[in-house]
Coordinates of C-alpha atoms and ligand atoms in Angstrom, one line a residue:
M367 CA -1.2 -7.3 -7.1
C368 CA -3.7 -8.2 -9.5
G369 CA -5.9 -5.2 -10.6
I370 CA -9.7 -5.7 -12.0
V371 CA -11.1 -3.7 -14.7
G372 CA -14.7 -4.0 -16.4
A373 CA -16.8 -2.2 -18.5
I374 CA -20.4 -1.9 -20.0
S375 CA -21.4 0.9 -22.4
D376 CA -22.9 1.8 -25.6
R377 CA -19.6 2.3 -27.1
D378 CA -16.3 0.5 -27.8
V379 CA -15.4 -0.5 -24.2
V380 CA -11.6 -1.9 -25.2
P381 CA -10.0 2.0 -24.6
V382 CA -11.5 2.1 -21.1
L383 CA -10.1 -1.4 -20.4
I384 CA -7.1 -0.8 -21.6
E385 CA -6.6 3.1 -20.0
G386 CA -7.6 1.4 -16.9
L387 CA -5.8 -1.7 -16.6
K388 CA -2.5 1.0 -17.1
R389 CA -3.7 2.9 -14.5
L390 CA -3.5 -0.2 -12.4
E391 CA 0.0 -1.5 -13.2
Y392 CA 1.2 0.3 -10.1
R393 CA -0.2 -2.5 -8.0
G394 CA 2.7 -4.6 -9.3
Y395 CA 1.9 -7.5 -12.4
D396 CA 3.6 -9.0 -14.5
S397 CA 1.1 -10.2 -17.2
S398 CA -2.0 -9.0 -18.3
G399 CA -5.5 -9.7 -20.4
I400 CA -8.7 -8.2 -21.5
A401 CA -11.8 -10.3 -23.4
V402 CA -14.7 -8.4 -25.1
L403 CA -18.0 -10.1 -25.7
S404 CA -18.3 -9.1 -29.4
E405 CA -21.0 -10.1 -31.9
G406 CA -21.7 -12.6 -29.4
Q407 CA -18.3 -13.8 -30.2
M408 CA -15.8 -14.0 -26.7
R409 CA -12.6 -13.0 -27.8
R410 CA -9.4 -12.3 -25.7
V411 CA -6.2 -11.1 -26.3
R412 CA -3.4 -12.0 -23.1
R413 CA 0.5 -11.3 -22.4
T414 CA 3.3 -11.6 -20.4
G415 CA 5.1 -8.4 -19.6
R416 CA 3.3 -5.1 -20.1
V417 CA 0.2 -4.0 -20.4
A418 CA 1.2 -1.7 -23.2
E419 CA 2.5 -5.2 -25.5
M420 CA -1.0 -7.1 -24.7
A421 CA -2.6 -3.7 -25.7
A422 CA -0.9 -3.5 -29.1
A423 CA -2.0 -7.2 -29.7
A424 CA -5.7 -6.0 -28.9
E425 CA -5.4 -3.5 -31.6
A426 CA -3.7 -5.4 -34.2
E427 CA -6.6 -8.1 -33.7
D428 CA -9.1 -5.3 -33.8
L429 CA -10.9 -5.8 -30.8
H430 CA -14.4 -3.5 -30.2
A431 CA -17.3 -4.5 -27.8
G432 CA -19.9 -2.7 -25.8
L433 CA -18.8 -5.2 -22.8
G434 CA -15.3 -6.0 -21.1
I435 CA -13.3 -7.4 -18.4
G436 CA -9.8 -6.6 -17.6
H437 CA -6.8 -7.9 -15.7
T438 CA -3.4 -7.5 -14.5
R439 CA -1.8 -10.7 -12.5
W440 CA 0.4 -11.3 -10.0
A441 CA 1.5 -14.6 -9.9
T442 CA 0.5 -16.6 -7.2
H443 CA -0.6 -20.0 -8.3
G444 CA 1.2 -21.1 -11.7
G445 CA 3.8 -19.5 -13.5
V446 CA 4.4 -16.2 -15.5
T447 CA 2.8 -17.4 -18.6
E448 CA -0.2 -16.7 -21.5
A449 CA -2.3 -19.7 -20.1
N450 CA -2.2 -18.1 -16.2
A451 CA -2.9 -15.1 -17.4
H452 CA -6.6 -13.6 -16.7
P453 CA -9.4 -13.8 -18.6
H454 CA -9.8 -17.4 -18.1
I455 CA -12.5 -18.8 -20.5
S456 CA -14.8 -21.5 -19.7
R457 CA -15.9 -23.6 -22.4
G458 CA -15.5 -20.6 -24.6
E459 CA -19.1 -19.5 -22.8
L460 CA -17.8 -17.2 -20.1
A461 CA -14.7 -14.9 -19.2
L462 CA -13.9 -13.9 -15.4
V463 CA -11.3 -12.2 -13.9
H464 CA -10.0 -13.1 -10.3
N465 CA -8.3 -11.0 -7.7
G466 CA -7.3 -13.1 -4.9
I467 CA -6.6 -16.7 -3.7
I468 CA -9.1 -19.9 -3.7
E469 CA -8.1 -21.9 -0.7
N470 CA -10.3 -24.9 -1.7
H471 CA -9.4 -24.6 -5.3
E472 CA -8.2 -28.5 -5.4
A473 CA -11.0 -29.7 -3.9
Q474 CA -13.0 -27.9 -6.9
R475 CA -10.7 -29.4 -9.1
E476 CA -11.1 -32.9 -8.6
R477 CA -14.9 -32.3 -8.4
L478 CA -14.8 -30.2 -11.8
T479 CA -12.8 -32.7 -13.5
A480 CA -14.9 -35.5 -12.7
L481 CA -17.9 -33.6 -13.9
G482 CA -15.6 -33.6 -17.3
Y483 CA -14.3 -30.1 -17.3
G484 CA -10.8 -29.8 -18.1
F485 CA -8.3 -27.0 -17.0
E486 CA -6.1 -24.6 -19.2
S487 CA -3.5 -23.5 -16.3
Q488 CA -2.3 -23.6 -13.3
T489 CA -4.8 -21.0 -11.6
D490 CA -6.3 -21.4 -8.4
T491 CA -9.0 -19.0 -10.1
E492 CA -10.3 -21.5 -13.3
V493 CA -12.3 -23.6 -10.8
I494 CA -14.6 -20.5 -10.4
G495 CA -15.5 -20.0 -13.8
H496 CA -16.0 -23.6 -14.2
L497 CA -18.0 -23.4 -11.1
I498 CA -20.4 -20.5 -12.6
H499 CA -20.4 -22.3 -16.1
H500 CA -21.8 -25.7 -14.5
H501 CA -24.4 -23.9 -12.5
M502 CA -25.3 -22.1 -15.4
S503 CA -25.7 -25.4 -17.2
Q504 CA -28.5 -26.6 -14.0
G505 CA -30.6 -23.5 -15.4
L506 CA -29.4 -21.0 -13.1
D507 CA -28.6 -17.3 -14.8
L508 CA -25.4 -15.5 -14.3
L509 CA -26.0 -13.7 -11.7
T510 CA -27.4 -16.8 -9.4
A511 CA -24.9 -19.2 -10.6
L512 CA -22.0 -16.7 -9.6
Q513 CA -23.9 -16.3 -6.1
T514 CA -24.3 -20.3 -6.1
T515 CA -20.5 -20.3 -6.5
T516 CA -19.0 -17.9 -4.0
R517 CA -20.5 -20.1 -1.4
E518 CA -18.7 -22.8 -2.7
L519 CA -15.4 -21.3 -2.6
T520 CA -13.2 -20.7 0.8
G521 CA -10.4 -17.4 0.5
A522 CA -10.6 -14.4 -0.8
Y523 CA -11.7 -12.8 -4.0
A524 CA -12.9 -9.9 -6.2
V525 CA -14.5 -11.7 -9.2
A526 CA -16.3 -10.5 -12.9
V527 CA -17.7 -12.1 -15.3
V528 CA -19.4 -11.7 -18.2
S529 CA -21.5 -14.7 -20.6
R530 CA -22.5 -15.6 -23.9
A531 CA -25.5 -16.9 -22.6
Q532 CA -26.6 -12.8 -21.1
P533 CA -24.2 -10.4 -23.4
D534 CA -26.5 -7.4 -21.8
R535 CA -24.6 -7.7 -18.5
M536 CA -21.7 -8.5 -16.1
V537 CA -21.8 -9.3 -12.7
C538 CA -19.2 -9.5 -10.0
A539 CA -18.7 -10.3 -6.5
R540 CA -16.3 -9.6 -3.4
M541 CA -14.6 -11.1 -0.5
G542 CA -11.6 -9.8 0.8
C543 CA -10.1 -8.7 -2.0
P544 CA -11.0 -4.5 -3.0
L545 CA -14.0 -3.7 -6.2
L546 CA -16.0 -0.8 -6.1
I547 CA -18.4 0.0 -9.0
G548 CA -17.8 3.3 -11.3
L549 CA -21.3 5.0 -12.6
G550 CA -21.1 6.5 -15.9
E551 CA -23.5 7.9 -18.1
G552 CA -25.0 5.3 -20.4
E553 CA -22.2 3.1 -19.0
N554 CA -20.8 1.2 -15.8
M555 CA -17.9 0.2 -14.8
I556 CA -15.9 -1.6 -12.1
A557 CA -12.5 -1.6 -11.0
S558 CA -10.2 -2.7 -8.0
D559 CA -9.2 1.2 -7.0
V560 CA -10.8 4.3 -8.1
S561 CA -7.3 5.3 -10.1
A562 CA -8.9 3.2 -12.8
L563 CA -12.0 4.4 -13.5
V564 CA -11.8 8.4 -12.9
Q565 CA -10.8 8.8 -16.5
V566 CA -14.8 8.1 -17.0
T567 CA -16.7 8.2 -14.0
R568 CA -16.1 9.9 -10.7
R569 CA -19.2 8.7 -9.5
V570 CA -18.2 5.5 -7.5
V571 CA -20.2 2.8 -5.2
F572 CA -17.7 0.6 -2.8
M573 CA -18.7 -3.1 -2.4
D574 CA -18.6 -4.8 1.1
E575 CA -17.2 -8.2 1.6
G576 CA -19.8 -10.6 0.8
Q577 CA -21.7 -8.2 -1.5
T578 CA -22.3 -9.6 -5.7
A579 CA -23.4 -6.8 -8.0
L580 CA -25.1 -6.8 -11.3
L581 CA -24.1 -3.8 -13.9
T582 CA -26.2 -3.5 -17.1
R583 CA -25.3 -0.5 -19.5
D584 CA -28.0 1.9 -17.5
S585 CA -29.0 0.3 -13.9
V586 CA -26.7 -1.3 -11.2
S587 CA -27.6 -4.0 -8.5
L588 CA -26.1 -4.4 -5.8
F589 CA -26.9 -7.5 -3.1
N590 CA -26.0 -8.8 -0.1
E591 CA -24.3 -11.8 1.5
Q592 CA -28.5 -13.8 1.5
D593 CA -28.6 -12.0 -2.1
R594 CA -31.1 -9.3 -1.1
E595 CA -30.9 -6.4 -3.6
I596 CA -29.7 -3.9 -1.1
E597 CA -30.0 0.1 -1.4
Y598 CA -26.1 1.9 -2.0
E599 CA -24.5 4.9 -1.6
V600 CA -22.4 7.1 -4.6
H601 CA -19.7 8.5 -3.3
L602 CA -17.6 11.4 -5.1
S603 CA -14.2 10.4 -5.4
D604 CA -11.3 13.7 -4.9
V605 CA -8.5 11.5 -7.0
S606 CA -7.5 14.0 -9.5
L607 CA -6.4 12.9 -13.0
A608 CA -3.2 15.2 -12.5
S609 CA -2.3 12.8 -9.2
L610 CA -2.3 9.7 -11.7
E611 CA 0.4 11.1 -14.1
L612 CA 4.1 11.9 -14.0
G613 CA 3.9 15.5 -15.2
P614 CA 7.4 16.6 -15.7
Y615 CA 9.2 13.5 -13.3
R616 CA 10.6 10.7 -14.5
H617 CA 9.3 8.3 -12.2
F618 CA 6.3 8.1 -9.8
M619 CA 8.7 7.6 -7.0
Q620 CA 10.6 11.2 -7.6
K621 CA 7.7 12.6 -7.9
E622 CA 5.8 11.0 -4.5
I623 CA 9.4 12.3 -2.6
H624 CA 8.7 16.1 -4.1
E625 CA 5.2 15.9 -3.1
Q626 CA 6.2 15.3 0.5
P627 CA 6.5 19.2 1.3
S628 CA 2.7 19.7 0.5
A629 CA 1.1 15.9 1.3
L630 CA 2.4 17.2 4.8
A631 CA 1.0 20.7 5.0
D632 CA -2.5 18.7 3.6
T633 CA -1.9 16.1 6.2
L634 CA -1.8 18.5 8.8
E635 CA -4.0 21.2 7.1
A636 CA -6.9 20.7 10.3
V637 CA -4.5 21.0 13.1
I638 CA -2.8 24.2 11.8
D639 CA -6.3 25.6 11.5
A640 CA -7.3 24.7 14.5
G641 CA -4.0 25.6 16.2
Q642 CA -4.9 22.6 18.6
F643 CA -4.3 19.1 18.9
C644 CA -8.2 17.8 18.9
H645 CA -9.6 14.4 19.6
S646 CA -13.0 15.2 16.8
M647 CA -9.9 14.8 13.7
F648 CA -10.3 11.1 14.7
G649 CA -14.1 10.6 14.6
A650 CA -17.1 11.4 16.9
K651 CA -16.3 8.7 18.9
A652 CA -13.0 9.5 19.4
E653 CA -12.7 12.0 22.8
A654 CA -14.7 8.8 25.2
I655 CA -11.9 6.4 23.3
L656 CA -9.4 7.7 23.4
G657 CA -9.9 9.4 26.5
E658 CA -10.2 5.6 28.3
I659 CA -7.8 3.3 26.7
E660 CA -4.8 2.6 28.7
G661 CA -2.0 1.4 25.8
V662 CA -2.0 1.8 22.6
Q663 CA -1.2 -2.0 19.7
I664 CA 0.0 -1.0 16.6
L665 CA -0.4 -3.3 13.8
A666 CA 1.4 -2.7 10.1
C667 CA 3.2 -4.1 7.7
G668 CA 6.1 -2.9 5.8
T669 CA 7.0 0.8 5.7
S670 CA 3.6 1.3 7.1
H671 CA 5.4 -1.1 9.9
Y672 CA 8.1 1.2 10.6
A673 CA 6.1 4.3 11.1
G674 CA 4.6 2.6 14.0
L675 CA 7.8 1.5 15.5
T676 CA 9.0 5.4 15.2
A677 CA 5.5 6.1 16.6
R678 CA 6.1 3.9 19.6
Y679 CA 8.9 6.3 21.0
W680 CA 6.7 9.1 20.7
I681 CA 3.6 7.7 22.1
E682 CA 5.8 6.4 25.8
A683 CA 7.4 9.4 26.3
I684 CA 5.1 12.0 24.8
A685 CA 1.5 10.8 25.9
G686 CA 2.9 8.2 28.6
L687 CA 1.2 5.3 27.5
P688 CA 2.9 1.5 26.7
C689 CA 2.9 0.9 23.0
S690 CA 3.9 -2.5 21.2
V691 CA 4.3 -2.6 17.5
E692 CA 4.3 -5.4 15.6
I693 CA 4.0 -6.8 11.7
A694 CA 0.4 -7.8 11.2
S695 CA 1.4 -11.0 10.0
E696 CA 3.1 -11.7 12.8
Y697 CA 0.3 -11.1 15.4
R698 CA -2.5 -12.3 13.4
Y699 CA -1.1 -15.8 13.8
R700 CA -0.1 -15.9 17.5
E701 CA -1.9 -16.2 20.8
A702 CA -1.9 -12.6 21.8
Y703 CA -2.5 -11.4 24.7
A704 CA -5.6 -9.1 24.2
N705 CA -5.9 -6.2 27.0
P706 CA -9.3 -4.4 26.5
R707 CA -8.2 -1.2 27.4
H708 CA -5.9 -1.0 24.3
L709 CA -6.0 0.4 21.3
I710 CA -5.4 -1.0 18.5
V711 CA -4.2 1.1 15.7
T712 CA -3.1 -0.1 12.1
I713 CA -1.2 1.8 8.9
S714 CA -2.5 1.4 5.5
Q715 CA -0.9 3.3 3.1
S716 CA -3.3 1.3 1.1
G717 CA -5.7 0.4 3.2
E718 CA -6.0 -3.0 1.4
T719 CA -2.9 -4.7 2.8
L720 CA -4.3 -7.9 3.7
D721 CA -2.5 -9.4 6.7
T722 CA -2.9 -5.8 8.2
L723 CA -6.6 -6.0 7.6
E724 CA -6.8 -9.7 8.9
A725 CA -4.9 -8.4 12.1
L726 CA -7.6 -5.6 12.7
K727 CA -10.3 -8.2 12.6
Y728 CA -7.9 -11.0 15.0
A729 CA -7.6 -8.2 17.4
K730 CA -11.4 -7.9 17.1
A731 CA -12.3 -11.3 18.2
L732 CA -9.8 -11.1 20.8
G733 CA -11.2 -9.2 22.3
H734 CA -9.8 -5.6 21.8
P735 CA -13.2 -3.3 21.2
H736 CA -11.3 0.1 19.9
S737 CA -9.3 0.6 16.7
L738 CA -8.2 3.6 14.6
A739 CA -7.0 3.4 11.0
I740 CA -4.7 5.9 10.1
C741 CA -4.8 5.5 6.0
N742 CA -4.2 7.5 3.1
V743 CA -7.4 5.2 0.9
P744 CA -10.4 6.5 1.4
E745 CA -13.2 3.9 2.0
S746 CA -11.2 1.4 1.7
A747 CA -11.1 -1.6 3.8
I748 CA -9.2 -0.9 6.7
P749 CA -10.6 2.0 7.4
R750 CA -14.0 0.5 7.0
A751 CA -13.7 -1.7 9.4
S752 CA -11.9 0.4 12.3
E753 CA -13.7 2.9 14.3
L754 CA -11.3 6.0 14.8
I755 CA -9.9 7.3 11.7
L756 CA -7.7 9.3 10.6
Y757 CA -7.4 10.0 7.0
T758 CA -3.5 11.2 5.6
R759 CA -3.5 13.4 2.9
A760 CA -1.0 11.9 0.7
G761 CA -2.6 11.8 -2.4
A762 CA -2.9 8.6 -4.7
E763 CA 1.0 7.4 -4.1
I764 CA 1.3 5.3 -7.2
G765 CA 5.3 4.4 -7.1
V766 CA 5.7 0.7 -5.1
A767 CA 7.8 1.8 -2.5
S768 CA 6.2 4.1 -0.4
T769 CA 7.3 7.6 0.2
K770 CA 4.8 10.1 0.8
A771 CA 2.6 8.0 2.4
F772 CA 5.1 7.3 5.1
T773 CA 6.0 10.7 5.8
T774 CA 2.6 11.8 6.1
Q775 CA 1.8 8.7 8.4
L776 CA 4.5 9.5 10.6
A777 CA 3.1 12.8 10.5
A778 CA -0.6 11.7 12.0
L779 CA 1.2 9.2 14.5
F780 CA 2.8 12.6 15.9
Q781 CA -1.0 14.2 16.0
L782 CA -2.1 11.2 18.0
T783 CA 0.6 11.5 20.2
C784 CA -0.2 15.0 20.3
V785 CA -4.0 14.3 21.4
L786 CA -3.3 11.5 23.7
A787 CA -1.1 13.2 25.7
K788 CA -3.2 16.2 26.1
Q789 CA -6.4 14.1 27.3
R790 CA -4.2 13.0 30.1
G791 CA -2.4 16.7 31.2
R792 CA 0.7 15.9 29.9
L793 CA 1.1 18.6 26.8
S794 CA 1.4 21.6 28.6
A795 CA -0.4 25.0 26.8
S796 CA 3.5 25.7 25.7
A797 CA 4.6 22.5 24.7
E798 CA 1.5 22.1 22.4
E799 CA 2.5 25.7 21.1
E800 CA 5.8 24.7 20.7
Y801 CA 5.0 21.5 19.1
L802 CA 1.9 23.1 16.3
D803 CA 5.1 25.4 15.5
Q804 CA 7.3 22.3 14.5
L805 CA 4.5 21.2 12.3
R806 CA 4.2 24.6 10.6
F807 CA 7.7 24.4 9.6
L808 CA 7.7 20.9 9.3
P809 CA 6.9 21.4 5.0
G810 CA 9.6 23.9 4.7
S811 CA 12.4 21.4 6.7
V812 CA 11.6 18.6 4.3
Q813 CA 11.7 20.9 1.2
H814 CA 15.5 21.6 2.4
A815 CA 16.0 18.1 2.6
L816 CA 15.0 17.9 -0.4
N817 CA 17.3 20.8 -1.4
L818 CA 19.9 18.2 -0.6
E819 CA 19.6 16.0 -3.5
P820 CA 22.5 16.8 -6.0
Q821 CA 24.8 15.8 -3.1
I822 CA 22.8 13.0 -2.6
M823 CA 23.2 11.4 -6.5
A824 CA 27.2 11.9 -6.0
W825 CA 26.5 9.4 -3.3
A826 CA 24.2 7.2 -5.4
E827 CA 27.1 6.6 -8.3
H828 CA 29.3 5.3 -5.0
F829 CA 26.3 3.1 -3.6
A830 CA 25.4 1.9 -7.0
T831 CA 28.9 -0.3 -7.6
K832 CA 28.0 -2.1 -4.3
D833 CA 26.5 -5.1 -3.0
N834 CA 25.4 -4.8 0.3
A835 CA 24.9 -1.3 2.8
L836 CA 24.3 -0.8 6.0
F837 CA 22.2 1.8 7.7
L838 CA 22.6 2.9 11.2
G839 CA 20.6 5.2 13.8
R840 CA 19.8 5.2 17.7
G841 CA 15.9 6.2 19.7
L842 CA 13.7 7.9 17.4
H843 CA 16.3 7.7 14.1
Y844 CA 16.6 4.0 14.2
P845 CA 13.3 2.9 12.2
I846 CA 14.3 5.7 9.7
A847 CA 17.6 3.7 9.0
M848 CA 15.7 0.5 9.2
E849 CA 13.2 2.3 6.4
G850 CA 16.1 3.8 4.3
A851 CA 17.5 0.0 3.8
L852 CA 13.9 -1.3 3.1
K853 CA 14.1 1.3 0.4
L854 CA 17.7 0.7 -0.8
K855 CA 16.5 -3.1 -1.0
E856 CA 13.1 -2.7 -2.7
I857 CA 14.1 -0.2 -5.9
S858 CA 18.1 -0.9 -6.4
Y859 CA 18.0 -5.0 -5.0
I860 CA 21.1 -3.8 -2.7
H861 CA 21.2 -5.9 0.0
A862 CA 20.8 -3.6 3.2
E863 CA 20.3 -3.6 6.5
G864 CA 18.9 -1.4 9.4
Y865 CA 20.7 -1.9 12.8
P866 CA 20.3 0.3 16.0
A867 CA 23.8 1.6 16.4
G868 CA 24.6 0.4 19.8
E869 CA 24.0 -3.0 18.4
L870 CA 26.5 -3.1 15.8
K871 CA 29.4 -4.5 17.8
H872 CA 26.9 -7.3 18.9
G873 CA 27.2 -9.1 15.3
P874 CA 26.5 -6.7 12.3
L875 CA 31.1 -4.9 12.5
A876 CA 31.8 -8.4 11.4
L877 CA 30.3 -7.6 8.1
V878 CA 32.3 -3.8 8.0
D879 CA 35.4 -3.8 5.5
S880 CA 36.3 -1.6 2.8
E881 CA 33.5 -2.6 0.7
M882 CA 30.7 -2.3 3.2
P883 CA 29.4 1.9 3.0
V884 CA 27.6 2.6 6.2
V885 CA 25.1 4.8 6.0
V886 CA 24.5 7.4 9.8
I887 CA 21.5 9.0 10.5
A888 CA 23.1 11.4 13.0
P889 CA 20.5 14.3 14.8
N890 CA 22.0 16.5 16.9
D891 CA 19.6 15.0 19.6
S892 CA 20.5 13.3 23.4
L893 CA 22.3 10.0 21.2
L894 CA 24.6 12.1 19.2
E895 CA 28.1 11.3 21.4
K896 CA 26.9 7.5 21.8
L897 CA 27.3 7.7 17.6
K898 CA 29.9 9.0 17.3
S899 CA 31.5 6.4 18.5
N900 CA 29.9 3.7 17.1
T901 CA 30.8 5.5 13.7
Q902 CA 34.3 5.1 15.7
E903 CA 33.8 1.9 15.6
V904 CA 33.2 1.5 11.8
R905 CA 35.9 3.7 10.9
A906 CA 38.7 1.4 12.7
R907 CA 37.5 -1.6 10.4
G908 CA 38.0 0.5 7.2
G909 CA 34.5 1.1 6.6
E910 CA 33.1 3.7 4.7
L911 CA 30.7 6.0 6.5
F912 CA 28.2 8.3 5.1
I913 CA 26.4 10.6 7.2
F914 CA 23.8 12.6 7.3
A915 CA 24.1 15.2 10.1
D916 CA 21.7 18.0 11.3
Q917 CA 23.4 21.5 10.8
D918 CA 24.9 21.0 14.7
S919 CA 25.6 18.0 14.7
C920 CA 29.4 18.6 14.6
F921 CA 30.8 15.6 12.0
E922 CA 33.8 16.5 9.9
E923 CA 34.6 15.1 6.3
S924 CA 37.6 13.4 6.6
E925 CA 39.3 10.4 4.8
G926 CA 36.5 7.5 4.2
V927 CA 33.8 10.5 6.6
H928 CA 31.5 11.6 3.9
V929 CA 28.6 13.8 5.5
I930 CA 25.9 16.1 4.1
R931 CA 24.6 18.6 6.6
T932 CA 20.2 17.7 6.7
P933 CA 18.7 20.9 8.0
R934 CA 18.9 22.4 11.9
H935 CA 17.6 20.0 14.1
A936 CA 13.9 19.6 13.9
G937 CA 13.4 18.3 17.8
L938 CA 10.8 15.3 17.6
L939 CA 9.9 15.4 13.9
S940 CA 13.3 15.0 13.0
P941 CA 12.8 11.5 12.0
I942 CA 10.3 13.2 9.1
V943 CA 12.8 14.9 7.4
H944 CA 15.8 12.2 8.0
T945 CA 13.4 10.2 6.1
I946 CA 13.7 12.5 2.8
P947 CA 17.4 11.4 2.3
V948 CA 17.3 7.9 2.6
Q949 CA 14.5 8.4 -0.1
L950 CA 16.5 10.4 -2.3
L951 CA 19.6 8.0 -2.2
A952 CA 17.9 4.7 -2.1
Y953 CA 15.8 6.6 -5.6
H954 CA 19.2 7.7 -7.1
T955 CA 21.0 4.5 -6.6
A956 CA 18.2 2.3 -8.4
L957 CA 18.2 5.3 -11.3
S958 CA 22.4 4.5 -11.9
R959 CA 21.4 0.8 -11.3
G960 CA 19.3 1.0 -14.3
T961 CA 16.3 -0.9 -12.8
D962 CA 12.4 -0.3 -13.3
V963 CA 12.1 2.2 -10.1
D964 CA 8.4 2.5 -9.8
K965 CA 7.6 -1.3 -10.5
P966 CA 10.7 -3.3 -8.5
R967 CA 10.9 -7.1 -9.4
N968 CA 8.3 -9.4 -7.4
L969 CA 7.0 -6.7 -5.3
A970 CA 3.2 -5.3 -5.8
K971 CA 1.8 -1.8 -4.4
A972 CA -1.4 -3.2 -2.9
V973 CA -0.5 -7.0 -1.0
T974 CA -4.2 -8.2 -1.1
V975 CA -3.0 -11.8 -1.1
E976 CA -0.7 -13.6 1.8
Ligands
LIG405 C1 2.4 -2.4 3.5 C2 3.8 -2.2 1.9 C3 4.3 -0.9 1.3 C4 5.5 -1.4 0.5 C5 5.0 -2.0 -0.4 C6 4.1 -3.0 0.0 O1 1.3 -1.4 2.6 O2 4.5 -3.0 3.2 O3 4.7 -0.2 3.0 O4 5.6 0.0 0.2 O5 3.9 -1.2 -1.4 O6 3.0 -2.7 1.1 P1 0.4 -0.4 2.8 O7 -0.6 -1.2 3.7 O8 0.9 0.2 3.6 O9 -0.2 -0.2 1.6

């Protein structure tokens, strides 16, 4: 999704803006631009395509200034053109960047047209700049004009504005889209996320919904929805520069797949150190809230939704609580039945996914008093709107297709399950010890699964030539089959479906022929024999099988049956271990097909619009 960066400094901010935009590239974008105020002149460079092309153009135009804003655009209103790229300039006087969607832009466009404003783009954004310009022409200063404008907008936005009339400041506003302020020495900055700023500062202020801010070189003032100046808290970000660099890897996705043993170890550190499952890791109020709830409603999107689907098996079987899992964008628009004794659990890597955030707000409005966020980005919108929080400690995830966030979400959800079970007297001391042991071994099992990479690369060559693929799993591994299919379609653009293997003969078997590779996730669990019959149904129709089988699953290679042996059965944590091979398969297939692995077409990392 769109990314924003802005800086005001004694030094040239152009390199800060460019570097910031490069670090926001991972969010997904199709054009970029910067605007600077230099010697009283507003200067702008915009390009479709990569930030590097825009940066080269900025260099060619010799752009330097102490005040500027930059943007990576992910098209929503209007095609991918230079005219639609941000920053947008109003009458040569002020420049603006925007993330989000202005829902009443058509009405505002009519109003502004009547006031004599012309439009150069098809975006919803341009109305914001003209509205601010209009209010300034009525005598308001830049900040007040922005605050007045925000009251006339409906929708979601993070905006930053600079004006020729007040060249010593930058103003910004946040409603529904992320925005934070970075505090430097003799300079201040804004950005959509902290990765854009860590090159300059770690001291950040997270803006809240409805707030506006005024930045000069040496001061930052924050205002609430009523435009009253308020105090702010300064946080020290722990995002490291190393986590944002590729290192020896070819792609961030490859790096992040390989980081999973350490990401899991970090996420599990507290529980392993404590030697027990303890409610306190979810927050101060966790004991009372987790103790009193009678069910769980999980809300999430994409890969995070599949983590929820996996957790349902654990929560119902181990904790003995009813658990529903729903795609956030569906839940938020239906008249859902609310049981106030059910805990709302949101799962989100970014903590910014708009549908998940809105589903959480909707659940609260429906009468759910209790919520827990499982999230990878500290201080992001979803945990800030939740009562209880468990942060996964996967570190920055840059590849658009989620990998280490997913497996750490699963680890977090398993801990939640065990805490819920323990509080209900459903976790014996020996079971607790056994699960803790499984968690201790988990990073090692995941490393073992990573070692399968060379074998999986050979399979990937084959998949790269196909147009379709089926992924089958049963029980706990059915969501992993869906996750495997999602990974493959996201980054290799091969059409893939994940199915519960028992459902095969109710439809998808009609698709199976020699051109349809069928991936089977085959752990040695209680459903293994049933799964074996399902694979025979495939083979009998000429389908080629690619089976990820536990060491002791007893699948043999034969004509049309390929087997890769995964580590010994990891018990209830087996879905985590079995995720690794399907991630690697998707990665290497995409590599063979030459797609843009980290930035797949049409996709964005943080989906902050509907
Ligand atoms: C949800 C999600 C990711 C996916 C992609 C788009 O994000 O669907 O699972 O990989 O990045 O967004 P989140 O809510 O987990 O951040």
